[in-house]
């Protein structure tokens, strides 16, 4: 049989084709040998997870470990801790906001630290000590800016959310009753529609708005009630409401009609009642707004106040077992969960919004500090600092369904906040 002799060029093409056909097969075989199993991740030399696992961030969150300067990354679906991020400084009073993609958390520490953390790789991306004493912050509506409110020095600083480069420094200057210049502590900082920030000046009795969308980044100042100590913004972004430490009542700014200035609502709610010592100021970010009513913690009283949002008149008072700190509504607005200041801070009470009655008193542990609802409200996570644990409750049965260990846990912040105004 005669054997044909091939042209050298034809032989080279045949060899190239054979190699090209084999490469996809070899690549698949190698991938099968090397691919991580479900939920696996590579680690670098320092033992930090590399991003090889494909997963979303919608069911993740951060838990503040206040005594150790660390945060836990938690999975709200699996009820488990994925890892710990350390080196965040003084977290004795800390809060968190999230980037629009819910991958990055911005942690505001009491020592003035602003720390950007990556929830997927579980590491610090960037960190800056931007002041001497900080009380919280917010991220702008478009996600471009992170603002921090400061006690020392008094004022607000604004940073680029990508790089943490400082964009603005806004000293909270005011003139005292004696005519002397001073700087006020800033509190109650929230984001608002129109790419605005709104905050209060505790010492100056004022509310300021900062318009990040205007070319001049205009600041507008409004006189307010005495000693605003914290604030919230309604879910629709219309009303900014500041609690007042210096008087019974609240200050309200209607952002749809800012030309009307700040008005007073619920004036004299404690009239005729003896005001009790205040062991811990209420956290107004957790105010509950449900069914057209606002459920408000009363300063110095063992009550949750109910205001009708149609005219902001006081409609009811719900007696509770202590001084409320957090008064939070479940996402379906059926329940109000209330935590308390010392010495009654080992319990949580649940109020039914229809009957306005306490329907259950729970005991999550010693020194309850914070609560957070799962995004759709089927569960609520409760931190107990002195019991070193977090208890997860079913909002239907009001029974515990899981517990997680944590080192002196305080704030709990889920990534669903990335898509919620004012949080």
Tab-separated table of C-alpha atoms in Angstrom:
chain	number	residue	atom	x	y	z
A	1	UNK	CA	0.000	0.000	0.000
A	2	UNK	CA	1.396	3.301	-1.027
A	3	UNK	CA	1.780	5.912	1.727
A	4	UNK	CA	1.134	9.507	0.761
A	5	UNK	CA	3.659	12.084	1.691
A	6	UNK	CA	2.104	15.222	3.125
A	7	UNK	CA	3.271	18.734	2.609
A	8	UNK	CA	5.131	20.150	5.668
A	9	UNK	CA	2.657	23.063	5.797
A	10	UNK	CA	-0.328	20.694	5.874
A	11	UNK	CA	1.273	18.621	8.662
A	12	UNK	CA	1.835	21.717	10.779
A	13	UNK	CA	-1.806	22.768	10.384
A	14	UNK	CA	-2.959	19.284	11.394
A	15	UNK	CA	-0.807	19.368	14.519
A	16	UNK	CA	-2.134	22.825	15.437
A	17	UNK	CA	-5.755	21.715	15.005
A	18	UNK	CA	-5.190	18.655	17.159
A	19	UNK	CA	-3.669	20.761	19.908
A	20	UNK	CA	-6.490	23.293	19.789
A	21	UNK	CA	-9.090	20.542	20.087
A	22	UNK	CA	-7.395	19.028	23.104
A	23	UNK	CA	-6.981	22.270	25.076
A	24	UNK	CA	-10.678	22.665	26.018
A	25	UNK	CA	-10.728	19.066	27.239
A	26	UNK	CA	-7.541	19.562	29.284
A	27	UNK	CA	-8.902	22.804	30.728
A	28	UNK	CA	-12.082	21.051	31.871
A	29	UNK	CA	-10.100	18.223	33.444
A	30	UNK	CA	-7.830	20.667	35.287
A	31	UNK	CA	-10.802	22.695	36.484
A	32	UNK	CA	-12.437	19.560	37.818
A	33	UNK	CA	-9.319	18.743	39.818
A	34	UNK	CA	-8.754	22.256	41.172
A	35	UNK	CA	-12.189	23.889	41.570
A	36	UNK	CA	-13.241	24.527	45.183
A	37	UNK	CA	-16.268	22.788	46.553
A	38	UNK	CA	-19.483	24.588	47.420
A	39	UNK	CA	-18.826	27.457	49.791
A	40	UNK	CA	-15.037	27.050	49.641
A	41	UNK	CA	-12.586	29.906	49.324
A	42	UNK	CA	-8.825	30.172	48.910
A	43	UNK	CA	-6.811	31.961	51.568
A	44	UNK	CA	-3.729	34.121	51.228
A	45	UNK	CA	-0.560	33.857	53.286
A	46	UNK	CA	-2.225	35.712	56.153
A	47	UNK	CA	-5.177	33.323	56.174
A	48	UNK	CA	-7.588	35.903	54.738
A	49	UNK	CA	-10.217	34.526	52.324
A	50	UNK	CA	-9.686	35.345	48.653
A	51	UNK	CA	-12.714	36.032	46.489
A	52	UNK	CA	-13.172	32.694	44.660
A	53	UNK	CA	-16.628	31.908	46.021
A	54	UNK	CA	-19.523	33.206	43.953
A	55	UNK	CA	-22.335	34.482	46.178
A	56	UNK	CA	-24.544	37.486	46.676
A	57	UNK	CA	-24.513	39.845	49.641
A	58	UNK	CA	-28.264	40.321	50.129
A	59	UNK	CA	-28.457	38.049	53.166
A	60	UNK	CA	-25.266	39.240	54.854
A	61	UNK	CA	-24.732	41.680	57.686
A	62	UNK	CA	-22.258	43.063	60.205
A	63	UNK	CA	-22.389	42.735	63.983
A	64	UNK	CA	-20.351	45.185	66.070
A	65	UNK	CA	-18.144	43.620	68.763
A	66	UNK	CA	-17.722	46.764	70.813
A	67	UNK	CA	-15.060	45.639	73.292
A	68	UNK	CA	-12.615	44.159	70.775
A	69	UNK	CA	-12.774	46.636	67.899
A	70	UNK	CA	-14.010	43.949	65.543
A	71	UNK	CA	-17.066	43.108	63.444
A	72	UNK	CA	-18.609	39.761	62.566
A	73	UNK	CA	-19.803	39.012	59.051
A	74	UNK	CA	-23.020	37.015	59.429
A	75	UNK	CA	-25.294	35.077	57.078
A	76	UNK	CA	-28.919	35.792	57.962
A	77	UNK	CA	-30.278	32.834	55.992
A	78	UNK	CA	-27.956	30.213	57.470
A	79	UNK	CA	-27.886	31.811	60.957
A	80	UNK	CA	-24.117	31.585	61.096
A	81	UNK	CA	-20.978	33.669	61.387
A	82	UNK	CA	-18.796	33.678	58.272
A	83	UNK	CA	-15.807	35.448	59.773
A	84	UNK	CA	-14.432	38.297	61.864
A	85	UNK	CA	-12.765	41.540	60.727
A	86	UNK	CA	-10.449	43.087	63.308
A	87	UNK	CA	-8.614	46.384	63.754
A	88	UNK	CA	-11.508	48.865	63.613
A	89	UNK	CA	-10.584	50.858	66.722
A	90	UNK	CA	-13.023	52.075	69.383
A	91	UNK	CA	-16.471	50.651	68.592
A	92	UNK	CA	-18.101	51.556	71.910
A	93	UNK	CA	-20.622	53.559	69.890
A	94	UNK	CA	-20.591	52.381	66.284
A	95	UNK	CA	-22.889	52.235	63.284
A	96	UNK	CA	-22.722	51.003	59.682
A	97	UNK	CA	-23.984	52.051	56.250
A	98	UNK	CA	-23.539	50.150	52.991
A	99	UNK	CA	-22.512	50.797	49.413
A	100	UNK	CA	-25.206	50.525	46.767
A	101	UNK	CA	-24.010	47.067	45.702
A	102	UNK	CA	-24.136	45.961	49.370
A	103	UNK	CA	-20.610	44.591	49.187
A	104	UNK	CA	-18.877	47.251	51.285
A	105	UNK	CA	-19.748	48.411	54.783
A	106	UNK	CA	-18.670	51.790	56.153
A	107	UNK	CA	-18.166	51.532	59.915
A	108	UNK	CA	-18.281	54.699	62.027
A	109	UNK	CA	-16.327	54.335	65.289
A	110	UNK	CA	-16.416	56.440	68.430
A	111	UNK	CA	-12.732	57.332	68.041
A	112	UNK	CA	-13.423	59.134	64.770
A	113	UNK	CA	-12.453	56.135	62.681
A	114	UNK	CA	-14.152	55.618	59.317
A	115	UNK	CA	-13.445	52.104	58.077
A	116	UNK	CA	-14.455	50.570	54.754
A	117	UNK	CA	-14.739	46.779	54.921
A	118	UNK	CA	-15.350	44.161	52.218
A	119	UNK	CA	-17.986	41.632	53.302
A	120	UNK	CA	-16.962	39.067	50.695
A	121	UNK	CA	-13.208	38.972	51.299
A	122	UNK	CA	-13.758	39.905	54.970
A	123	UNK	CA	-10.974	42.426	55.177
A	124	UNK	CA	-10.445	46.170	55.682
A	125	UNK	CA	-10.278	48.009	52.355
A	126	UNK	CA	-9.442	51.457	53.745
A	127	UNK	CA	-9.507	53.308	57.051
A	128	UNK	CA	-9.062	56.900	58.180
A	129	UNK	CA	-9.128	58.597	61.584
A	130	UNK	CA	-11.120	61.641	60.531
A	131	UNK	CA	-11.843	63.218	63.954
A	132	UNK	CA	-11.351	62.835	67.687
A	133	UNK	CA	-14.874	61.749	68.609
A	134	UNK	CA	-17.541	60.619	66.177
A	135	UNK	CA	-21.202	59.677	66.625
A	136	UNK	CA	-22.337	58.199	63.284
A	137	UNK	CA	-22.772	58.850	59.603
A	138	UNK	CA	-24.689	58.345	56.376
A	139	UNK	CA	-24.175	57.526	52.707
A	140	UNK	CA	-25.644	59.730	49.994
A	141	UNK	CA	-28.609	58.742	47.854
A	142	UNK	CA	-26.378	58.127	44.827
A	143	UNK	CA	-23.797	56.231	46.879
A	144	UNK	CA	-20.935	58.575	45.977
A	145	UNK	CA	-20.398	60.249	49.343
A	146	UNK	CA	-20.071	59.148	52.962
A	147	UNK	CA	-20.665	61.801	55.617
A	148	UNK	CA	-19.623	61.584	59.280
A	149	UNK	CA	-21.012	63.623	62.179
A	150	UNK	CA	-18.522	64.561	64.852
A	151	UNK	CA	-18.520	65.601	68.485
A	152	UNK	CA	-14.889	66.673	68.480
A	153	UNK	CA	-14.279	68.833	66.638
A	154	UNK	CA	-17.940	69.634	66.096
A	155	UNK	CA	-19.035	69.387	62.491
A	156	UNK	CA	-19.503	67.077	59.518
A	157	UNK	CA	-16.906	65.717	57.115
A	158	UNK	CA	-17.743	64.227	53.718
A	159	UNK	CA	-15.667	61.578	51.935
A	160	UNK	CA	-15.556	59.922	48.537
A	161	UNK	CA	-17.061	56.468	49.100
A	162	UNK	CA	-14.643	54.811	46.697
A	163	UNK	CA	-11.346	56.188	47.990
A	164	UNK	CA	-12.247	57.733	51.388
A	165	UNK	CA	-10.589	60.934	50.211
A	166	UNK	CA	-12.051	63.932	52.053
A	167	UNK	CA	-14.398	66.022	49.915
A	168	UNK	CA	-15.751	68.556	52.436
A	169	UNK	CA	-15.143	69.773	55.974
A	170	UNK	CA	-18.138	71.577	57.502
A	171	UNK	CA	-17.409	73.071	60.937
A	172	UNK	CA	-20.585	73.480	63.026
A	173	UNK	CA	-19.939	77.103	63.925
A	174	UNK	CA	-22.477	79.049	65.961
A	175	UNK	CA	-22.627	81.955	68.408
A	176	UNK	CA	-23.393	81.264	72.061
A	177	UNK	CA	-25.912	83.182	74.186
A	178	UNK	CA	-22.958	85.213	75.470
A	179	UNK	CA	-22.042	86.199	71.916
A	180	UNK	CA	-18.963	83.994	71.769
A	181	UNK	CA	-18.030	81.817	68.775
A	182	UNK	CA	-18.169	78.057	69.346
A	183	UNK	CA	-18.496	74.701	67.561
A	184	UNK	CA	-21.424	72.393	68.233
A	185	UNK	CA	-21.609	68.627	68.459
A	186	UNK	CA	-23.422	67.274	65.401
A	187	UNK	CA	-25.967	64.472	65.699
A	188	UNK	CA	-28.834	62.853	63.808
A	189	UNK	CA	-27.069	62.738	60.429
A	190	UNK	CA	-29.184	61.070	57.712
A	191	UNK	CA	-29.322	60.951	53.924
A	192	UNK	CA	-32.340	62.505	52.223
A	193	UNK	CA	-33.839	62.596	48.711
A	194	UNK	CA	-32.228	64.958	46.237
A	195	UNK	CA	-28.776	63.782	47.327
A	196	UNK	CA	-28.958	65.743	50.558
A	197	UNK	CA	-27.632	65.198	54.046
A	198	UNK	CA	-29.554	66.511	57.076
A	199	UNK	CA	-28.144	66.811	60.595
A	200	UNK	CA	-28.703	68.574	63.924
A	201	UNK	CA	-26.489	70.748	66.104
A	202	UNK	CA	-26.891	69.713	69.738
A	203	UNK	CA	-25.351	72.822	71.293
A	204	UNK	CA	-26.661	75.339	68.756
A	205	UNK	CA	-30.347	74.216	68.668
A	206	UNK	CA	-30.307	74.053	64.877
A	207	UNK	CA	-30.966	71.721	61.932
A	208	UNK	CA	-28.793	72.007	58.802
A	209	UNK	CA	-29.259	70.584	55.312
A	210	UNK	CA	-26.369	69.972	52.905
A	211	UNK	CA	-27.252	69.746	49.209
A	212	UNK	CA	-24.600	67.577	47.531
A	213	UNK	CA	-26.372	67.869	44.159
A	214	UNK	CA	-26.045	71.651	43.900
A	215	UNK	CA	-22.851	73.034	42.305
A	216	UNK	CA	-22.157	75.113	45.421
A	217	UNK	CA	-23.131	72.251	47.763
A	218	UNK	CA	-25.383	74.666	49.560
A	219	UNK	CA	-25.914	74.552	53.339
A	220	UNK	CA	-29.204	75.790	54.802
A	221	UNK	CA	-29.624	76.457	58.523
A	222	UNK	CA	-32.888	76.258	60.493
A	223	UNK	CA	-33.566	77.172	64.147
A	224	UNK	CA	-34.851	74.143	66.101
A	225	UNK	CA	-35.880	73.144	69.624
A	226	UNK	CA	-33.555	72.891	72.598
A	227	UNK	CA	-30.720	70.359	72.440
A	228	UNK	CA	-31.602	68.014	69.569
A	229	UNK	CA	-29.840	64.765	70.437
A	230	UNK	CA	-30.744	62.374	67.590
A	231	UNK	CA	-33.091	62.221	64.619
A	232	UNK	CA	-34.775	60.121	61.975
A	233	UNK	CA	-36.182	60.590	58.513
A	234	UNK	CA	-39.557	59.124	57.567
A	235	UNK	CA	-39.479	56.170	55.121
A	236	UNK	CA	-40.682	58.367	52.248
A	237	UNK	CA	-37.931	60.907	52.950
A	238	UNK	CA	-40.319	63.769	53.642
A	239	UNK	CA	-40.024	64.419	57.373
A	240	UNK	CA	-36.833	64.913	59.343
A	241	UNK	CA	-37.684	64.625	63.051
A	242	UNK	CA	-35.219	65.473	65.820
A	243	UNK	CA	-35.712	64.431	69.422
A	244	UNK	CA	-35.091	67.125	72.012
A	245	UNK	CA	-33.222	66.630	75.259
A	246	UNK	CA	-33.827	70.165	76.497
A	247	UNK	CA	-37.640	70.129	76.331
A	248	UNK	CA	-40.662	67.872	75.957
A	249	UNK	CA	-41.389	67.788	72.254
A	250	UNK	CA	-39.752	67.190	68.902
A	251	UNK	CA	-38.566	69.322	65.998
A	252	UNK	CA	-39.874	68.555	62.502
A	253	UNK	CA	-38.560	69.738	59.141
A	254	UNK	CA	-40.811	69.052	56.145
A	255	UNK	CA	-38.325	68.521	53.304
A	256	UNK	CA	-41.118	68.901	50.759
A	257	UNK	CA	-41.754	72.391	52.118
A	258	UNK	CA	-38.458	73.476	53.680
A	259	UNK	CA	-39.375	77.140	53.325
A	260	UNK	CA	-41.747	76.643	56.284
A	261	UNK	CA	-38.779	75.983	58.544
A	262	UNK	CA	-38.718	73.720	61.593
A	263	UNK	CA	-41.945	73.252	63.539
A	264	UNK	CA	-42.578	71.745	66.966
A	265	UNK	CA	-44.619	68.559	67.371
A	266	UNK	CA	-45.785	66.691	70.497
A	267	UNK	CA	-45.108	69.741	72.686
A	268	UNK	CA	-45.241	69.126	76.424
A	269	UNK	CA	-45.879	65.385	76.111
A	270	UNK	CA	-44.698	64.924	79.696
A	271	UNK	CA	-46.749	67.752	81.165
A	272	UNK	CA	-47.926	66.946	84.680
A	273	UNK	CA	-45.634	63.923	84.955
A	274	UNK	CA	-42.400	63.615	86.852
A	275	UNK	CA	-39.470	63.194	84.487
A	276	UNK	CA	-37.184	60.325	85.508
A	277	UNK	CA	-33.373	60.250	85.309
A	278	UNK	CA	-32.215	59.379	81.792
A	279	UNK	CA	-29.733	56.489	81.882
A	280	UNK	CA	-29.400	56.127	78.100
A	281	UNK	CA	-30.676	58.382	75.360
A	282	UNK	CA	-33.142	56.837	72.895
A	283	UNK	CA	-31.796	56.001	69.445
A	284	UNK	CA	-34.212	57.646	67.105
A	285	UNK	CA	-33.026	55.943	63.933
A	286	UNK	CA	-35.035	53.004	65.204
A	287	UNK	CA	-38.298	54.918	65.571
A	288	UNK	CA	-41.282	53.001	64.285
A	289	UNK	CA	-43.603	54.430	61.666
A	290	UNK	CA	-46.541	52.127	61.005
A	291	UNK	CA	-50.083	52.568	59.726
A	292	UNK	CA	-49.810	56.324	59.468
A	293	UNK	CA	-48.636	56.588	63.079
A	294	UNK	CA	-45.239	57.292	64.565
A	295	UNK	CA	-44.296	55.281	67.666
A	296	UNK	CA	-41.826	57.401	69.599
A	297	UNK	CA	-39.715	56.669	72.716
A	298	UNK	CA	-40.455	59.240	75.409
A	299	UNK	CA	-37.362	60.775	76.987
A	300	UNK	CA	-37.429	60.348	80.769
A	301	UNK	CA	-40.716	58.406	80.782
A	302	UNK	CA	-41.686	54.718	80.668
A	303	UNK	CA	-43.831	55.225	77.613
A	304	UNK	CA	-44.005	54.816	73.879
A	305	UNK	CA	-45.838	57.803	72.409
A	306	UNK	CA	-48.140	57.424	69.397
A	307	UNK	CA	-48.457	60.391	67.021
A	308	UNK	CA	-50.871	60.669	64.115
A	309	UNK	CA	-48.770	61.635	61.082
A	310	UNK	CA	-51.699	63.497	59.505
A	311	UNK	CA	-51.346	66.363	61.965
A	312	UNK	CA	-48.602	65.101	64.322
A	313	UNK	CA	-50.919	65.270	67.319
A	314	UNK	CA	-50.343	62.976	70.298
A	315	UNK	CA	-52.829	60.137	69.924
A	316	UNK	CA	-51.858	57.616	72.596
A	317	UNK	CA	-49.340	56.595	75.241
A	318	UNK	CA	-48.346	52.949	75.604
A	319	UNK	CA	-46.931	52.077	79.050
A	320	UNK	CA	-43.821	49.903	78.966
A	321	UNK	CA	-41.577	48.411	81.635
A	322	UNK	CA	-38.713	50.917	81.416
A	323	UNK	CA	-37.171	53.788	79.488
A	324	UNK	CA	-37.299	52.902	75.782
A	325	UNK	CA	-34.086	53.056	73.756
A	326	UNK	CA	-35.075	51.441	70.451
A	327	UNK	CA	-38.696	51.412	69.265
A	328	UNK	CA	-38.684	49.523	65.966
A	329	UNK	CA	-41.468	48.415	63.616
A	330	UNK	CA	-41.422	45.090	61.809
A	331	UNK	CA	-41.421	45.434	58.001
A	332	UNK	CA	-45.114	44.464	57.869
A	333	UNK	CA	-45.923	47.123	60.544
A	334	UNK	CA	-47.780	44.571	62.688
A	335	UNK	CA	-45.365	44.659	65.627
A	336	UNK	CA	-43.295	47.190	67.556
A	337	UNK	CA	-40.211	45.815	69.320
A	338	UNK	CA	-38.894	47.884	72.230
A	339	UNK	CA	-35.549	47.695	74.041
A	340	UNK	CA	-34.727	49.564	77.240
A	341	UNK	CA	-32.104	51.472	79.175
A	342	UNK	CA	-30.452	50.261	82.383
A	343	UNK	CA	-31.583	48.875	84.799
A	344	UNK	CA	-34.371	47.189	82.808
A	345	UNK	CA	-32.208	46.374	79.816
A	346	UNK	CA	-32.383	42.566	80.021
A	347	UNK	CA	-35.765	42.351	78.322
A	348	UNK	CA	-37.495	43.251	75.062
A	349	UNK	CA	-41.209	43.965	74.820
A	350	UNK	CA	-43.361	43.384	71.740
A	351	UNK	CA	-46.332	45.690	71.047
A	352	UNK	CA	-49.194	44.835	68.696
A	353	UNK	CA	-49.839	47.918	66.544
A	354	UNK	CA	-53.590	47.250	66.259
A	355	UNK	CA	-54.365	46.829	69.954
A	356	UNK	CA	-51.417	49.007	71.094
A	357	UNK	CA	-50.833	46.525	73.893
A	358	UNK	CA	-47.683	44.726	75.002
A	359	UNK	CA	-48.228	41.123	73.873
A	360	UNK	CA	-44.942	39.527	74.955
A	361	UNK	CA	-41.950	40.227	77.169
A	362	UNK	CA	-38.802	38.387	76.067
A	363	UNK	CA	-35.492	37.810	77.847
A	364	UNK	CA	-32.723	37.646	75.218
A	365	UNK	CA	-29.898	38.063	77.749
A	366	UNK	CA	-28.040	40.615	79.827
A	367	UNK	CA	-27.690	44.178	78.488
A	368	UNK	CA	-29.714	44.125	75.280
A	369	UNK	CA	-28.246	46.770	72.976
A	370	UNK	CA	-29.691	46.434	69.499
A	371	UNK	CA	-32.277	44.748	67.289
A	372	UNK	CA	-32.437	44.226	63.537
A	373	UNK	CA	-35.219	42.718	61.429
A	374	UNK	CA	-34.431	40.391	58.573
A	375	UNK	CA	-35.192	42.110	55.243
A	376	UNK	CA	-38.708	40.655	54.936
A	377	UNK	CA	-39.395	40.613	58.648
A	378	UNK	CA	-39.793	36.926	59.420
A	379	UNK	CA	-37.085	37.180	62.085
A	380	UNK	CA	-35.445	39.702	64.379
A	381	UNK	CA	-31.882	39.480	65.691
A	382	UNK	CA	-31.225	40.772	69.222
A	383	UNK	CA	-27.772	41.411	70.717
A	384	UNK	CA	-27.094	40.884	74.427
A	385	UNK	CA	-23.743	42.433	75.274
A	386	UNK	CA	-23.107	40.899	78.684
A	387	UNK	CA	-24.327	37.449	77.637
A	388	UNK	CA	-21.971	37.465	74.620
A	389	UNK	CA	-24.650	36.260	72.256
A	390	UNK	CA	-27.174	37.138	69.599
A	391	UNK	CA	-30.625	35.555	69.729
A	392	UNK	CA	-32.733	35.204	66.600
A	393	UNK	CA	-36.507	35.256	67.153
A	394	UNK	CA	-39.369	34.311	64.876
A	395	UNK	CA	-41.730	37.282	64.555
A	396	UNK	CA	-44.624	34.853	64.090
A	397	UNK	CA	-44.155	32.592	67.113
A	398	UNK	CA	-42.046	35.084	69.160
A	399	UNK	CA	-39.845	32.124	70.052
A	400	UNK	CA	-36.045	31.878	69.617
A	401	UNK	CA	-34.912	29.969	66.525
A	402	UNK	CA	-31.123	30.376	66.717
A	403	UNK	CA	-28.277	31.803	68.786
A	404	UNK	CA	-24.831	32.994	67.741
A	405	UNK	CA	-21.806	33.653	69.925
A	406	UNK	CA	-20.211	37.109	69.797
A	407	UNK	CA	-17.759	39.155	71.884
A	408	UNK	CA	-19.758	41.911	73.618
A	409	UNK	CA	-22.087	42.427	70.636
A	410	UNK	CA	-23.918	45.705	70.148
A	411	UNK	CA	-25.110	47.040	66.785
A	412	UNK	CA	-26.520	44.676	64.148
A	413	UNK	CA	-26.666	45.989	60.575
A	414	UNK	CA	-27.935	43.959	57.601
A	415	UNK	CA	-27.090	44.791	53.979
A	416	UNK	CA	-30.769	45.434	53.209
A	417	UNK	CA	-30.014	48.885	54.638
A	418	UNK	CA	-28.149	49.620	51.388
A	419	UNK	CA	-31.502	50.160	49.705
A	420	UNK	CA	-33.323	51.956	52.528
A	421	UNK	CA	-33.483	55.724	52.840
A	422	UNK	CA	-32.072	57.176	56.040
A	423	UNK	CA	-30.242	54.032	57.132
